[in-house]
């Protein structure tokens, strides 16, 4: 367990989720405690951790805009799912850029009078991005349920194929449902920050705990899978990032093939598929 936790916090995603969990627990306790001194201390912890976590996503706009341009050149407008994904990536990219503009102000290095206005716009784009992401997950569930099952022709081969496809589809559905729950919880944060739907620190902090634990669970499982394969985080950074950030709903047969190879071959495959491996959404659960 200790070794697994060490691997978990060595990954950027795992460390960020650990800090996020401490932050939201501090927020809840600060709101519930009767000691004003403790409340001030915990609020300071919350604010400092929130600032520290901003550094993890400082260059997040690069991935978002890369994904956006990839969709524009591929199928961004050819389907409802593509348009929702395109809108989500665009809003996330704008959110990251606007938030980055206020980093020096948040650090207390260079105060600017427009910090509040820019952060309001950033949180607005964050709200839109999460909304598009939830809508995309719901659309994927509806589109998946609308697919017609394969016709039964009595052949043994088709029966085996159907048996293999069933657990994969169930896993994808479960991942989509989890995504909706996580991002639905996170939607409360920009709503609270913008004053559109004030819910209080206890409610926001509690939903943050839930979303953090759910996303950390996936990262923990993928780090454990890598551990079983003997893949060290510091030897294959690209694959570590891939397996700790790619949503379970997007896993395909290539993942099983990659995980069955030794890490040297996996690195070669990753170098040859750089755009494919990095073209995944890593923008969930930000604050």
PDB file of C-alpha atoms in Angstrom:
ATOM      1  CA  UNK A   1       0.000   0.000   0.000  1.00  0.00           C
ATOM      2  CA  UNK A   2       2.799   2.427   0.909  1.00  0.00           C
ATOM      3  CA  UNK A   3       4.675   1.601  -2.285  1.00  0.00           C
ATOM      4  CA  UNK A   4       1.527   2.076  -4.337  1.00  0.00           C
ATOM      5  CA  UNK A   5       0.857   5.438  -2.676  1.00  0.00           C
ATOM      6  CA  UNK A   6       4.447   6.461  -3.424  1.00  0.00           C
ATOM      7  CA  UNK A   7       3.904   5.668  -7.096  1.00  0.00           C
ATOM      8  CA  UNK A   8       0.592   7.516  -6.998  1.00  0.00           C
ATOM      9  CA  UNK A   9       2.052  10.790  -5.716  1.00  0.00           C
ATOM     10  CA  UNK A  10       5.043  10.537  -8.058  1.00  0.00           C
ATOM     11  CA  UNK A  11       2.715  11.030 -10.989  1.00  0.00           C
ATOM     12  CA  UNK A  12       1.634  14.613 -11.586  1.00  0.00           C
ATOM     13  CA  UNK A  13      -2.032  13.662 -11.706  1.00  0.00           C
ATOM     14  CA  UNK A  14      -1.825  11.687  -8.459  1.00  0.00           C
ATOM     15  CA  UNK A  15      -0.037  14.453  -6.575  1.00  0.00           C
ATOM     16  CA  UNK A  16      -2.521  17.032  -7.836  1.00  0.00           C
ATOM     17  CA  UNK A  17      -5.456  14.928  -6.633  1.00  0.00           C
ATOM     18  CA  UNK A  18      -3.800  14.461  -3.240  1.00  0.00           C
ATOM     19  CA  UNK A  19      -3.420  18.222  -2.833  1.00  0.00           C
ATOM     20  CA  UNK A  20      -6.987  18.732  -4.017  1.00  0.00           C
ATOM     21  CA  UNK A  21      -8.306  16.292  -1.422  1.00  0.00           C
ATOM     22  CA  UNK A  22      -6.463  18.089   1.381  1.00  0.00           C
ATOM     23  CA  UNK A  23      -7.741  21.405   0.068  1.00  0.00           C
ATOM     24  CA  UNK A  24     -11.412  20.455  -0.014  1.00  0.00           C
ATOM     25  CA  UNK A  25     -11.271  18.694   3.362  1.00  0.00           C
ATOM     26  CA  UNK A  26      -9.719  21.850   4.831  1.00  0.00           C
ATOM     27  CA  UNK A  27     -12.524  23.884   3.286  1.00  0.00           C
ATOM     28  CA  UNK A  28     -15.231  21.716   4.844  1.00  0.00           C
ATOM     29  CA  UNK A  29     -13.612  21.629   8.290  1.00  0.00           C
ATOM     30  CA  UNK A  30     -12.987  25.395   8.225  1.00  0.00           C
ATOM     31  CA  UNK A  31     -16.668  25.980   7.503  1.00  0.00           C
ATOM     32  CA  UNK A  32     -17.828  23.643  10.287  1.00  0.00           C
ATOM     33  CA  UNK A  33     -15.365  24.423  13.068  1.00  0.00           C
ATOM     34  CA  UNK A  34     -16.354  26.703  15.935  1.00  0.00           C
ATOM     35  CA  UNK A  35     -12.775  27.854  16.494  1.00  0.00           C
ATOM     36  CA  UNK A  36     -12.084  31.066  14.611  1.00  0.00           C
ATOM     37  CA  UNK A  37      -8.320  30.557  14.876  1.00  0.00           C
ATOM     38  CA  UNK A  38      -8.553  27.078  13.354  1.00  0.00           C
ATOM     39  CA  UNK A  39     -10.868  28.373  10.645  1.00  0.00           C
ATOM     40  CA  UNK A  40      -8.298  31.010   9.658  1.00  0.00           C
ATOM     41  CA  UNK A  41      -5.513  28.422   9.567  1.00  0.00           C
ATOM     42  CA  UNK A  42      -7.511  25.976   7.462  1.00  0.00           C
ATOM     43  CA  UNK A  43      -8.615  28.730   5.105  1.00  0.00           C
ATOM     44  CA  UNK A  44      -4.961  29.635   4.605  1.00  0.00           C
ATOM     45  CA  UNK A  45      -4.200  25.989   3.839  1.00  0.00           C
ATOM     46  CA  UNK A  46      -7.043  25.914   1.326  1.00  0.00           C
ATOM     47  CA  UNK A  47      -5.902  29.072  -0.459  1.00  0.00           C
ATOM     48  CA  UNK A  48      -2.249  28.038  -0.579  1.00  0.00           C
ATOM     49  CA  UNK A  49      -3.074  24.594  -1.967  1.00  0.00           C
ATOM     50  CA  UNK A  50      -5.429  26.121  -4.529  1.00  0.00           C
ATOM     51  CA  UNK A  51      -2.571  28.352  -5.686  1.00  0.00           C
ATOM     52  CA  UNK A  52      -0.113  25.437  -5.768  1.00  0.00           C
ATOM     53  CA  UNK A  53      -2.492  23.400  -7.912  1.00  0.00           C
ATOM     54  CA  UNK A  54      -2.698  26.214 -10.457  1.00  0.00           C
ATOM     55  CA  UNK A  55       0.912  25.504 -11.404  1.00  0.00           C
ATOM     56  CA  UNK A  56      -0.048  21.959 -12.435  1.00  0.00           C
ATOM     57  CA  UNK A  57      -2.398  23.298 -15.092  1.00  0.00           C
ATOM     58  CA  UNK A  58      -0.476  26.416 -16.119  1.00  0.00           C
ATOM     59  CA  UNK A  59       0.214  25.027 -19.601  1.00  0.00           C
ATOM     60  CA  UNK A  60      -3.069  23.170 -19.860  1.00  0.00           C
ATOM     61  CA  UNK A  61      -4.199  25.432 -22.685  1.00  0.00           C
ATOM     62  CA  UNK A  62      -1.647  23.784 -25.005  1.00  0.00           C
ATOM     63  CA  UNK A  63      -3.317  20.374 -24.843  1.00  0.00           C
ATOM     64  CA  UNK A  64      -6.772  21.916 -25.064  1.00  0.00           C
ATOM     65  CA  UNK A  65      -5.982  23.933 -28.183  1.00  0.00           C
ATOM     66  CA  UNK A  66      -4.100  21.013 -29.748  1.00  0.00           C
ATOM     67  CA  UNK A  67      -7.176  18.877 -29.288  1.00  0.00           C
ATOM     68  CA  UNK A  68      -9.336  21.686 -30.657  1.00  0.00           C
ATOM     69  CA  UNK A  69      -7.255  22.030 -33.838  1.00  0.00           C
ATOM     70  CA  UNK A  70      -7.222  18.248 -34.261  1.00  0.00           C
ATOM     71  CA  UNK A  71     -11.019  18.224 -34.132  1.00  0.00           C
ATOM     72  CA  UNK A  72     -11.228  21.113 -36.587  1.00  0.00           C
ATOM     73  CA  UNK A  73      -9.111  19.144 -39.030  1.00  0.00           C
ATOM     74  CA  UNK A  74     -10.971  15.904 -38.479  1.00  0.00           C
ATOM     75  CA  UNK A  75     -14.603  15.543 -37.437  1.00  0.00           C
ATOM     76  CA  UNK A  76     -15.314  18.507 -35.186  1.00  0.00           C
ATOM     77  CA  UNK A  77     -18.408  19.539 -37.142  1.00  0.00           C
ATOM     78  CA  UNK A  78     -19.463  16.195 -38.605  1.00  0.00           C
ATOM     79  CA  UNK A  79     -21.306  14.931 -35.529  1.00  0.00           C
ATOM     80  CA  UNK A  80     -22.992  16.143 -32.374  1.00  0.00           C
ATOM     81  CA  UNK A  81     -20.340  14.447 -30.244  1.00  0.00           C
ATOM     82  CA  UNK A  82     -17.594  16.165 -32.239  1.00  0.00           C
ATOM     83  CA  UNK A  83     -19.169  19.600 -31.845  1.00  0.00           C
ATOM     84  CA  UNK A  84     -19.613  19.117 -28.104  1.00  0.00           C
ATOM     85  CA  UNK A  85     -16.001  17.993 -27.760  1.00  0.00           C
ATOM     86  CA  UNK A  86     -14.827  20.946 -29.844  1.00  0.00           C
ATOM     87  CA  UNK A  87     -16.798  23.398 -27.706  1.00  0.00           C
ATOM     88  CA  UNK A  88     -15.491  21.792 -24.522  1.00  0.00           C
ATOM     89  CA  UNK A  89     -11.831  21.962 -25.594  1.00  0.00           C
ATOM     90  CA  UNK A  90     -12.218  25.568 -26.745  1.00  0.00           C
ATOM     91  CA  UNK A  91     -13.759  26.660 -23.448  1.00  0.00           C
ATOM     92  CA  UNK A  92     -11.166  24.797 -21.401  1.00  0.00           C
ATOM     93  CA  UNK A  93      -8.366  26.417 -23.412  1.00  0.00           C
ATOM     94  CA  UNK A  94      -9.805  29.895 -22.875  1.00  0.00           C
ATOM     95  CA  UNK A  95     -10.249  29.152 -19.176  1.00  0.00           C
ATOM     96  CA  UNK A  96      -6.593  28.153 -18.813  1.00  0.00           C
ATOM     97  CA  UNK A  97      -5.341  31.225 -20.691  1.00  0.00           C
ATOM     98  CA  UNK A  98      -7.441  33.669 -18.680  1.00  0.00           C
ATOM     99  CA  UNK A  99      -6.502  32.040 -15.383  1.00  0.00           C
ATOM    100  CA  UNK A 100      -2.812  32.143 -16.308  1.00  0.00           C
ATOM    101  CA  UNK A 101      -3.068  35.900 -16.837  1.00  0.00           C
ATOM    102  CA  UNK A 102      -3.889  36.326 -13.138  1.00  0.00           C
ATOM    103  CA  UNK A 103      -1.197  34.016 -11.750  1.00  0.00           C
ATOM    104  CA  UNK A 104       1.187  36.797 -10.726  1.00  0.00           C
ATOM    105  CA  UNK A 105      -1.679  38.585  -8.997  1.00  0.00           C
ATOM    106  CA  UNK A 106      -2.586  35.406  -7.097  1.00  0.00           C
ATOM    107  CA  UNK A 107       1.062  34.991  -6.074  1.00  0.00           C
ATOM    108  CA  UNK A 108       1.145  38.544  -4.718  1.00  0.00           C
ATOM    109  CA  UNK A 109       3.943  39.465  -7.119  1.00  0.00           C
ATOM    110  CA  UNK A 110       2.157  41.907  -9.413  1.00  0.00           C
ATOM    111  CA  UNK A 111      -1.306  43.126  -8.446  1.00  0.00           C
ATOM    112  CA  UNK A 112      -3.635  44.176 -11.257  1.00  0.00           C
ATOM    113  CA  UNK A 113      -7.007  45.934 -10.999  1.00  0.00           C
ATOM    114  CA  UNK A 114      -8.630  43.687 -13.607  1.00  0.00           C
ATOM    115  CA  UNK A 115      -8.002  40.412 -11.755  1.00  0.00           C
ATOM    116  CA  UNK A 116     -11.614  40.016 -10.627  1.00  0.00           C
ATOM    117  CA  UNK A 117     -13.093  40.634 -14.078  1.00  0.00           C
ATOM    118  CA  UNK A 118     -10.697  38.240 -15.793  1.00  0.00           C
ATOM    119  CA  UNK A 119     -11.306  35.492 -13.235  1.00  0.00           C
ATOM    120  CA  UNK A 120     -15.058  35.918 -13.652  1.00  0.00           C
ATOM    121  CA  UNK A 121     -14.643  35.343 -17.390  1.00  0.00           C
ATOM    122  CA  UNK A 122     -12.322  32.401 -16.742  1.00  0.00           C
ATOM    123  CA  UNK A 123     -14.809  30.756 -14.396  1.00  0.00           C
ATOM    124  CA  UNK A 124     -17.572  31.378 -16.922  1.00  0.00           C
ATOM    125  CA  UNK A 125     -15.629  29.479 -19.586  1.00  0.00           C
ATOM    126  CA  UNK A 126     -14.901  26.764 -17.026  1.00  0.00           C
ATOM    127  CA  UNK A 127     -18.623  26.412 -16.364  1.00  0.00           C
ATOM    128  CA  UNK A 128     -19.320  26.180 -20.104  1.00  0.00           C
ATOM    129  CA  UNK A 129     -16.550  23.606 -20.570  1.00  0.00           C
ATOM    130  CA  UNK A 130     -17.889  21.358 -17.822  1.00  0.00           C
ATOM    131  CA  UNK A 131     -21.419  21.756 -19.167  1.00  0.00           C
ATOM    132  CA  UNK A 132     -20.336  20.725 -22.667  1.00  0.00           C
ATOM    133  CA  UNK A 133     -18.423  17.792 -21.198  1.00  0.00           C
ATOM    134  CA  UNK A 134     -21.452  16.576 -19.246  1.00  0.00           C
ATOM    135  CA  UNK A 135     -23.634  17.027 -22.329  1.00  0.00           C
ATOM    136  CA  UNK A 136     -21.125  15.039 -24.387  1.00  0.00           C
ATOM    137  CA  UNK A 137     -21.115  12.190 -21.880  1.00  0.00           C
ATOM    138  CA  UNK A 138     -24.920  12.103 -21.790  1.00  0.00           C
ATOM    139  CA  UNK A 139     -25.035  12.147 -25.592  1.00  0.00           C
ATOM    140  CA  UNK A 140     -22.544   9.257 -25.715  1.00  0.00           C
ATOM    141  CA  UNK A 141     -24.743   7.251 -23.347  1.00  0.00           C
ATOM    142  CA  UNK A 142     -27.850   7.944 -25.415  1.00  0.00           C
ATOM    143  CA  UNK A 143     -26.083   7.181 -28.689  1.00  0.00           C
ATOM    144  CA  UNK A 144     -24.669   3.972 -27.247  1.00  0.00           C
ATOM    145  CA  UNK A 145     -28.046   2.796 -25.983  1.00  0.00           C
ATOM    146  CA  UNK A 146     -29.603   3.568 -29.369  1.00  0.00           C
ATOM    147  CA  UNK A 147     -27.214   1.249 -31.194  1.00  0.00           C
ATOM    148  CA  UNK A 148     -28.884  -1.900 -32.432  1.00  0.00           C
ATOM    149  CA  UNK A 149     -27.470  -5.161 -31.073  1.00  0.00           C
ATOM    150  CA  UNK A 150     -25.942  -7.543 -33.634  1.00  0.00           C
ATOM    151  CA  UNK A 151     -28.310 -10.050 -35.199  1.00  0.00           C
ATOM    152  CA  UNK A 152     -28.161 -13.592 -33.889  1.00  0.00           C
ATOM    153  CA  UNK A 153     -27.209 -16.057 -36.628  1.00  0.00           C
ATOM    154  CA  UNK A 154     -26.378 -19.040 -34.450  1.00  0.00           C
ATOM    155  CA  UNK A 155     -22.676 -19.016 -35.188  1.00  0.00           C
ATOM    156  CA  UNK A 156     -20.303 -19.760 -32.339  1.00  0.00           C
ATOM    157  CA  UNK A 157     -17.878 -17.048 -33.430  1.00  0.00           C
ATOM    158  CA  UNK A 158     -20.502 -14.332 -33.176  1.00  0.00           C
ATOM    159  CA  UNK A 159     -21.492 -15.562 -29.725  1.00  0.00           C
ATOM    160  CA  UNK A 160     -17.913 -15.259 -28.484  1.00  0.00           C
ATOM    161  CA  UNK A 161     -17.595 -11.785 -29.986  1.00  0.00           C
ATOM    162  CA  UNK A 162     -20.813 -10.715 -28.295  1.00  0.00           C
ATOM    163  CA  UNK A 163     -19.632 -12.073 -24.942  1.00  0.00           C
ATOM    164  CA  UNK A 164     -16.402 -10.074 -25.215  1.00  0.00           C
ATOM    165  CA  UNK A 165     -18.164  -6.904 -26.301  1.00  0.00           C
ATOM    166  CA  UNK A 166     -20.645  -6.913 -23.419  1.00  0.00           C
ATOM    167  CA  UNK A 167     -18.168  -6.228 -20.552  1.00  0.00           C
ATOM    168  CA  UNK A 168     -16.350  -3.617 -22.650  1.00  0.00           C
ATOM    169  CA  UNK A 169     -19.614  -1.782 -23.295  1.00  0.00           C
ATOM    170  CA  UNK A 170     -20.581  -2.026 -19.626  1.00  0.00           C
ATOM    171  CA  UNK A 171     -17.222  -0.557 -18.638  1.00  0.00           C
ATOM    172  CA  UNK A 172     -17.670   2.324 -21.073  1.00  0.00           C
ATOM    173  CA  UNK A 173     -21.157   3.049 -19.735  1.00  0.00           C
ATOM    174  CA  UNK A 174     -19.886   2.967 -16.154  1.00  0.00           C
ATOM    175  CA  UNK A 175     -17.075   5.369 -17.051  1.00  0.00           C
ATOM    176  CA  UNK A 176     -19.505   7.785 -18.694  1.00  0.00           C
ATOM    177  CA  UNK A 177     -21.774   7.731 -15.666  1.00  0.00           C
ATOM    178  CA  UNK A 178     -18.801   8.402 -13.409  1.00  0.00           C
ATOM    179  CA  UNK A 179     -17.759  11.281 -15.671  1.00  0.00           C
ATOM    180  CA  UNK A 180     -21.226  12.818 -15.393  1.00  0.00           C
ATOM    181  CA  UNK A 181     -21.163  12.510 -11.594  1.00  0.00           C
ATOM    182  CA  UNK A 182     -17.658  13.978 -11.286  1.00  0.00           C
ATOM    183  CA  UNK A 183     -18.251  16.920 -13.577  1.00  0.00           C
ATOM    184  CA  UNK A 184     -21.720  17.488 -12.179  1.00  0.00           C
ATOM    185  CA  UNK A 185     -20.100  17.890  -8.762  1.00  0.00           C
ATOM    186  CA  UNK A 186     -17.439  20.212 -10.141  1.00  0.00           C
ATOM    187  CA  UNK A 187     -20.072  22.371 -11.821  1.00  0.00           C
ATOM    188  CA  UNK A 188     -21.004  23.660  -8.377  1.00  0.00           C
ATOM    189  CA  UNK A 189     -17.601  25.335  -8.031  1.00  0.00           C
ATOM    190  CA  UNK A 190     -17.898  27.928 -10.838  1.00  0.00           C
ATOM    191  CA  UNK A 191     -21.559  28.399  -9.963  1.00  0.00           C
ATOM    192  CA  UNK A 192     -20.492  29.292  -6.426  1.00  0.00           C
ATOM    193  CA  UNK A 193     -17.577  31.480  -7.539  1.00  0.00           C
ATOM    194  CA  UNK A 194     -19.742  33.395 -10.012  1.00  0.00           C
ATOM    195  CA  UNK A 195     -22.586  33.776  -7.519  1.00  0.00           C
ATOM    196  CA  UNK A 196     -25.059  32.148  -9.907  1.00  0.00           C
ATOM    197  CA  UNK A 197     -26.041  29.450  -7.429  1.00  0.00           C
ATOM    198  CA  UNK A 198     -24.535  29.991  -3.965  1.00  0.00           C
ATOM    199  CA  UNK A 199     -24.383  26.710  -2.071  1.00  0.00           C
ATOM    200  CA  UNK A 200     -21.815  27.387   0.655  1.00  0.00           C
ATOM    201  CA  UNK A 201     -18.377  26.023   1.456  1.00  0.00           C
ATOM    202  CA  UNK A 202     -19.675  22.819   3.030  1.00  0.00           C
ATOM    203  CA  UNK A 203     -21.650  21.716  -0.031  1.00  0.00           C
ATOM    204  CA  UNK A 204     -18.949  22.726  -2.511  1.00  0.00           C
ATOM    205  CA  UNK A 205     -16.210  21.150  -0.407  1.00  0.00           C
ATOM    206  CA  UNK A 206     -18.167  17.919   0.034  1.00  0.00           C
ATOM    207  CA  UNK A 207     -18.820  17.562  -3.695  1.00  0.00           C
ATOM    208  CA  UNK A 208     -15.137  18.273  -4.325  1.00  0.00           C
ATOM    209  CA  UNK A 209     -14.234  15.417  -1.982  1.00  0.00           C
ATOM    210  CA  UNK A 210     -16.522  13.082  -3.926  1.00  0.00           C
ATOM    211  CA  UNK A 211     -15.234  14.093  -7.368  1.00  0.00           C
ATOM    212  CA  UNK A 212     -11.624  13.950  -6.186  1.00  0.00           C
ATOM    213  CA  UNK A 213     -11.976  10.440  -4.782  1.00  0.00           C
ATOM    214  CA  UNK A 214     -13.685   9.185  -7.941  1.00  0.00           C
ATOM    215  CA  UNK A 215     -11.019  10.562 -10.270  1.00  0.00           C
ATOM    216  CA  UNK A 216      -8.182   9.531  -7.959  1.00  0.00           C
ATOM    217  CA  UNK A 217      -9.576   5.995  -7.972  1.00  0.00           C
ATOM    218  CA  UNK A 218      -8.992   5.721 -11.727  1.00  0.00           C
ATOM    219  CA  UNK A 219      -5.475   7.137 -11.457  1.00  0.00           C
ATOM    220  CA  UNK A 220      -4.696   4.735  -8.615  1.00  0.00           C
ATOM    221  CA  UNK A 221      -5.953   1.756 -10.650  1.00  0.00           C
ATOM    222  CA  UNK A 222      -3.894   2.704 -13.691  1.00  0.00           C
ATOM    223  CA  UNK A 223      -0.754   3.239 -11.632  1.00  0.00           C
ATOM    224  CA  UNK A 224      -1.336  -0.175 -10.086  1.00  0.00           C
ATOM    225  CA  UNK A 225      -1.695  -1.709 -13.546  1.00  0.00           C
ATOM    226  CA  UNK A 226       1.620  -0.168 -14.542  1.00  0.00           C
ATOM    227  CA  UNK A 227       3.200  -1.476 -11.337  1.00  0.00           C
ATOM    228  CA  UNK A 228       2.099  -5.016 -12.182  1.00  0.00           C
ATOM    229  CA  UNK A 229       3.762  -4.621 -15.580  1.00  0.00           C
ATOM    230  CA  UNK A 230       6.970  -3.350 -13.961  1.00  0.00           C
ATOM    231  CA  UNK A 231       6.754   0.078 -15.582  1.00  0.00           C
ATOM    232  CA  UNK A 232       8.470   2.755 -13.536  1.00  0.00           C
ATOM    233  CA  UNK A 233       7.041   6.305 -13.667  1.00  0.00           C
ATOM    234  CA  UNK A 234      10.408   7.914 -14.303  1.00  0.00           C
ATOM    235  CA  UNK A 235      11.336   5.616 -17.235  1.00  0.00           C
ATOM    236  CA  UNK A 236       8.232   6.137 -19.373  1.00  0.00           C
ATOM    237  CA  UNK A 237       6.820   9.602 -18.665  1.00  0.00           C
ATOM    238  CA  UNK A 238       4.643   9.708 -21.777  1.00  0.00           C
ATOM    239  CA  UNK A 239       2.992   6.372 -21.076  1.00  0.00           C
ATOM    240  CA  UNK A 240       2.630   7.210 -17.399  1.00  0.00           C
ATOM    241  CA  UNK A 241       0.769  10.370 -18.395  1.00  0.00           C
ATOM    242  CA  UNK A 242      -1.305   8.417 -20.891  1.00  0.00           C
ATOM    243  CA  UNK A 243      -2.462   5.741 -18.465  1.00  0.00           C
ATOM    244  CA  UNK A 244      -3.077   8.139 -15.589  1.00  0.00           C
ATOM    245  CA  UNK A 245      -5.141  10.639 -17.543  1.00  0.00           C
ATOM    246  CA  UNK A 246      -6.978   8.853 -20.346  1.00  0.00           C
ATOM    247  CA  UNK A 247     -10.663   8.443 -19.397  1.00  0.00           C
ATOM    248  CA  UNK A 248     -11.707   4.820 -19.010  1.00  0.00           C
ATOM    249  CA  UNK A 249     -14.484   5.370 -21.548  1.00  0.00           C
ATOM    250  CA  UNK A 250     -11.858   6.034 -24.219  1.00  0.00           C
ATOM    251  CA  UNK A 251      -9.833   2.852 -23.638  1.00  0.00           C
ATOM    252  CA  UNK A 252      -9.637   0.639 -26.711  1.00  0.00           C
ATOM    253  CA  UNK A 253      -7.924  -2.520 -27.904  1.00  0.00           C
ATOM    254  CA  UNK A 254      -4.627  -0.662 -28.377  1.00  0.00           C
ATOM    255  CA  UNK A 255      -4.341  -0.275 -24.605  1.00  0.00           C
ATOM    256  CA  UNK A 256      -4.415  -4.017 -24.049  1.00  0.00           C
ATOM    257  CA  UNK A 257      -1.768  -4.488 -26.727  1.00  0.00           C
ATOM    258  CA  UNK A 258       0.495  -1.825 -25.264  1.00  0.00           C
ATOM    259  CA  UNK A 259       0.210  -3.157 -21.732  1.00  0.00           C
ATOM    260  CA  UNK A 260       1.259  -6.644 -22.900  1.00  0.00           C
ATOM    261  CA  UNK A 261       4.630  -5.443 -24.249  1.00  0.00           C
ATOM    262  CA  UNK A 262       7.850  -4.680 -22.421  1.00  0.00           C
ATOM    263  CA  UNK A 263       8.380  -1.018 -21.622  1.00  0.00           C
ATOM    264  CA  UNK A 264      11.032  -0.431 -24.328  1.00  0.00           C
ATOM    265  CA  UNK A 265       8.666  -1.483 -27.069  1.00  0.00           C
ATOM    266  CA  UNK A 266       5.919   0.542 -25.429  1.00  0.00           C
ATOM    267  CA  UNK A 267       8.094   3.639 -25.522  1.00  0.00           C
ATOM    268  CA  UNK A 268       8.778   3.141 -29.224  1.00  0.00           C
ATOM    269  CA  UNK A 269       5.072   2.777 -29.900  1.00  0.00           C
ATOM    270  CA  UNK A 270       4.346   5.872 -27.845  1.00  0.00           C
ATOM    271  CA  UNK A 271       6.893   7.919 -29.790  1.00  0.00           C
ATOM    272  CA  UNK A 272       5.249   6.807 -33.007  1.00  0.00           C
ATOM    273  CA  UNK A 273       1.780   7.722 -31.743  1.00  0.00           C
ATOM    274  CA  UNK A 274       2.536  10.927 -29.865  1.00  0.00           C
ATOM    275  CA  UNK A 275      -0.497  12.845 -31.105  1.00  0.00           C
ATOM    276  CA  UNK A 276      -2.823   9.934 -30.445  1.00  0.00           C
ATOM    277  CA  UNK A 277      -1.562   9.351 -26.911  1.00  0.00           C
ATOM    278  CA  UNK A 278      -1.577  12.996 -25.898  1.00  0.00           C
ATOM    279  CA  UNK A 279      -4.833  13.884 -27.622  1.00  0.00           C
ATOM    280  CA  UNK A 280      -6.903  13.042 -24.563  1.00  0.00           C
ATOM    281  CA  UNK A 281      -8.860  15.125 -22.181  1.00  0.00           C
ATOM    282  CA  UNK A 282      -6.978  15.939 -18.992  1.00  0.00           C
ATOM    283  CA  UNK A 283      -8.923  18.971 -17.920  1.00  0.00           C
ATOM    284  CA  UNK A 284     -11.394  17.549 -15.423  1.00  0.00           C
ATOM    285  CA  UNK A 285     -11.642  18.426 -11.756  1.00  0.00           C
ATOM    286  CA  UNK A 286      -9.609  21.593 -11.791  1.00  0.00           C
ATOM    287  CA  UNK A 287     -10.382  23.420  -8.566  1.00  0.00           C
TER     288      UNK A 287
END
